[in-house]
Short mmCIF file of C-alpha atoms in Angstrom, two decimals:
data_model
loop_
_atom_site.label_atom_id
_atom_site.label_comp_id
_atom_site.label_asym_id
_atom_site.label_seq_id
_atom_site.Cartn_x
_atom_site.Cartn_y
_atom_site.Cartn_z
CA MET A 751 132.74 -65.42 86.24
CA LYS A 752 135.50 -65.80 88.80
CA ALA A 753 137.25 -63.28 90.99
CA LEU A 754 140.37 -63.79 93.04
CA ILE A 755 140.21 -61.09 95.70
CA GLN A 756 143.23 -59.94 97.65
CA ARG A 757 142.93 -57.54 100.55
CA VAL A 758 145.76 -55.03 100.13
CA THR A 759 147.39 -52.08 101.84
CA SER A 760 148.42 -50.91 98.36
CA ALA A 761 148.51 -52.16 94.78
CA LYS A 762 149.57 -50.92 91.37
CA VAL A 763 149.64 -52.04 87.76
CA THR A 764 152.36 -51.18 85.29
CA VAL A 765 152.70 -51.91 81.58
CA ASN A 766 156.17 -51.57 80.06
CA ASP A 767 157.36 -49.91 83.30
CA GLU A 768 154.67 -47.22 83.04
CA LEU A 769 152.17 -46.83 85.86
CA VAL A 770 148.62 -47.58 84.67
CA SER A 771 146.73 -47.51 87.99
CA ASN A 772 147.35 -47.62 91.70
CA ILE A 773 145.33 -47.77 94.91
CA GLY A 774 145.88 -47.49 98.62
CA ARG A 775 144.01 -49.69 101.07
CA GLY A 776 141.34 -51.85 99.48
CA LEU A 777 141.00 -54.86 97.20
CA CYS A 778 143.01 -56.06 94.24
CA VAL A 779 140.68 -58.23 92.18
CA LEU A 780 141.69 -60.58 89.37
CA ILE A 781 138.59 -61.14 87.20
CA GLY A 782 138.21 -64.13 84.89
CA ILE A 783 135.37 -64.34 82.38
CA SER A 784 134.21 -67.67 80.99
CA GLN A 785 132.69 -68.15 77.56
CA ASN A 786 129.28 -68.72 79.19
CA ASP A 787 129.20 -65.56 81.31
CA THR A 788 126.56 -62.87 80.86
CA LYS A 789 125.65 -59.45 82.24
CA GLU A 790 123.79 -61.31 84.98
CA ASP A 791 127.13 -62.77 86.12
CA ALA A 792 128.73 -59.32 85.94
CA ASN A 793 125.98 -57.83 88.12
CA TYR A 794 126.41 -60.65 90.64
CA MET A 795 130.17 -60.11 90.74
CA ALA A 796 129.89 -56.35 91.23
CA ARG A 797 127.42 -56.80 94.11
CA LYS A 798 129.64 -59.40 95.78
CA LEU A 799 132.86 -57.43 95.39
CA LEU A 800 131.29 -54.40 97.03
CA SER A 801 129.57 -56.29 99.86
CA ILE A 802 132.05 -59.02 100.85
CA ARG A 803 133.19 -58.30 104.41
CA LEU A 804 136.97 -58.68 104.49
CA PHE A 805 137.89 -55.85 106.87
CA ASP A 806 137.82 -55.34 110.63
CA ASP A 807 135.45 -52.89 112.28
CA ASP A 808 136.60 -50.03 114.54
CA ALA A 809 136.57 -52.35 117.55
CA GLY A 810 138.93 -54.78 115.78
CA LYS A 811 136.27 -57.43 115.21
CA ARG A 812 137.22 -59.39 112.09
CA TRP A 813 135.25 -59.80 108.87
CA GLN A 814 132.75 -57.02 109.62
CA LYS A 815 133.25 -54.32 106.97
CA SER A 816 133.22 -54.20 103.18
CA VAL A 817 135.35 -52.08 100.89
CA LYS A 818 132.26 -49.94 100.34
CA ASP A 819 131.61 -49.53 104.08
CA LEU A 820 135.12 -48.15 104.55
CA GLN A 821 135.26 -46.14 101.32
CA TYR A 822 138.33 -48.08 100.12
CA GLU A 823 139.39 -48.59 96.51
CA LEU A 824 139.31 -51.55 94.12
CA LEU A 825 141.96 -52.34 91.54
CA CYS A 826 140.50 -54.75 88.97
CA ILE A 827 142.65 -56.77 86.58
CA SER A 828 141.33 -58.85 83.68
CA GLN A 829 142.70 -62.38 84.13
CA PHE A 830 141.65 -64.95 81.52
CA THR A 831 144.05 -67.50 83.05
CA LEU A 832 141.58 -68.06 85.90
CA TYR A 833 139.69 -70.24 83.40
CA ASN A 834 142.42 -72.77 82.75
CA ARG A 835 142.59 -76.52 82.43
CA LEU A 836 145.84 -78.42 82.35
CA LYS A 837 146.49 -80.67 79.36
CA GLY A 838 149.43 -82.59 80.72
CA ASN A 839 151.73 -79.81 81.87
CA LYS A 840 150.44 -77.15 79.50
CA PRO A 841 147.59 -74.80 80.42
CA ASP A 842 144.61 -74.59 78.10
CA PHE A 843 142.35 -71.54 78.21
CA HIS A 844 139.50 -72.56 75.88
CA LEU A 845 136.94 -71.99 78.65
CA ALA A 846 137.79 -68.27 78.83
CA MET A 847 135.77 -65.77 76.83
CA GLN A 848 137.82 -64.31 73.99
CA GLY A 849 138.55 -60.86 72.57
CA ALA A 850 135.99 -58.11 72.19
CA ASP A 851 133.23 -60.04 73.99
CA ALA A 852 135.45 -60.52 77.05
CA SER A 853 136.55 -56.87 76.95
CA ASN A 854 132.94 -55.67 76.75
CA LEU A 855 131.81 -57.83 79.67
CA TYR A 856 134.86 -56.87 81.77
CA ASN A 857 134.12 -53.18 81.11
CA PHE A 858 130.50 -53.82 82.08
CA VAL A 859 131.72 -55.17 85.46
CA LEU A 860 133.76 -51.99 85.95
CA GLN A 861 130.75 -49.87 85.01
CA GLN A 862 128.54 -51.73 87.48
CA LEU A 863 131.11 -51.27 90.25
CA GLY A 864 131.25 -47.55 89.51
CA ASP A 865 127.46 -47.22 89.34
CA GLN A 866 126.90 -49.17 92.57
CA TYR A 867 129.72 -47.49 94.46
CA SER A 868 131.89 -44.62 93.22
CA ALA A 869 133.57 -44.53 89.81
CA ASP A 870 136.63 -42.71 91.17
CA LYS A 871 137.32 -45.59 93.58
CA ILE A 872 137.37 -48.21 90.79
CA LYS A 873 140.71 -48.60 89.00
CA ASP A 874 141.82 -51.16 86.47
CA GLY A 875 144.73 -52.39 84.43
CA LYS A 876 144.92 -52.49 80.65
CA PHE A 877 142.77 -55.20 79.11
CA GLY A 878 144.80 -57.68 77.02
CA ALA A 879 148.18 -56.17 77.92
CA MET A 880 151.11 -57.90 79.59
CA MET A 881 150.81 -56.27 83.00
CA GLN A 882 152.90 -56.32 86.11
CA VAL A 883 150.69 -56.31 89.20
CA HIS A 884 152.36 -55.23 92.41
CA ILE A 885 150.48 -55.83 95.64
CA GLN A 886 151.09 -55.48 99.33
CA ASN A 887 148.76 -58.23 100.55
CA ASP A 888 147.14 -57.41 103.89
CA GLY A 889 146.87 -60.41 106.20
CA PRO A 890 147.45 -62.08 103.82
CA VAL A 891 143.82 -62.44 102.82
CA THR A 892 142.93 -64.04 99.47
CA ILE A 893 139.37 -65.13 98.63
CA GLU A 894 137.94 -66.68 95.46
CA ILE A 895 134.33 -66.20 94.41
CA GLU A 896 132.46 -67.43 91.36
CA SER A 897 129.10 -66.48 89.94
CA PRO A 898 126.43 -69.17 90.32
CA LYS A 899 126.19 -71.76 87.55
CA LYS A 900 123.10 -71.66 85.40
CA GLU A 901 120.64 -74.58 85.28
CA ASN A 902 121.36 -75.53 81.67
CA GLU A 903 125.14 -75.33 82.26
CA ASN A 904 124.94 -77.85 85.08
CA ALA A 905 122.74 -80.20 83.05
CA SER A 906 125.23 -80.32 80.16
CA LYS A 907 128.15 -81.52 82.31
#
């Protein structure tokens, strides 16, 4: 599982010009799910997203506080294109988990975030929809994280 994390002063998601979700200060997180991901990966991702220190403390010291420490919000967006490979000039997404399985695991990530933090601070887009994501990147700060590879996955490559 991959996440592309952007520290934001604000972010919102619209579908067909209708507002789906919005947040103030916090993190906008694009989440990609591979065909090999499990609930273990989802738990890892939720823990990391809530504990990664991307914010300054009260004294202005950088990289000291997490979104959870500061009671900020997260806007999560399902993003299968994070698992792409180029075939010539055309992207191929066969490594991404498909359909209902991907939706279920994505929703499990959201549930874990809510359970480990506060459900009212976790917002998301609309799974599978063509979304417009509007962000005001803060810094800018953009970080990518990925769940650890499993032993048998590494052996097969």
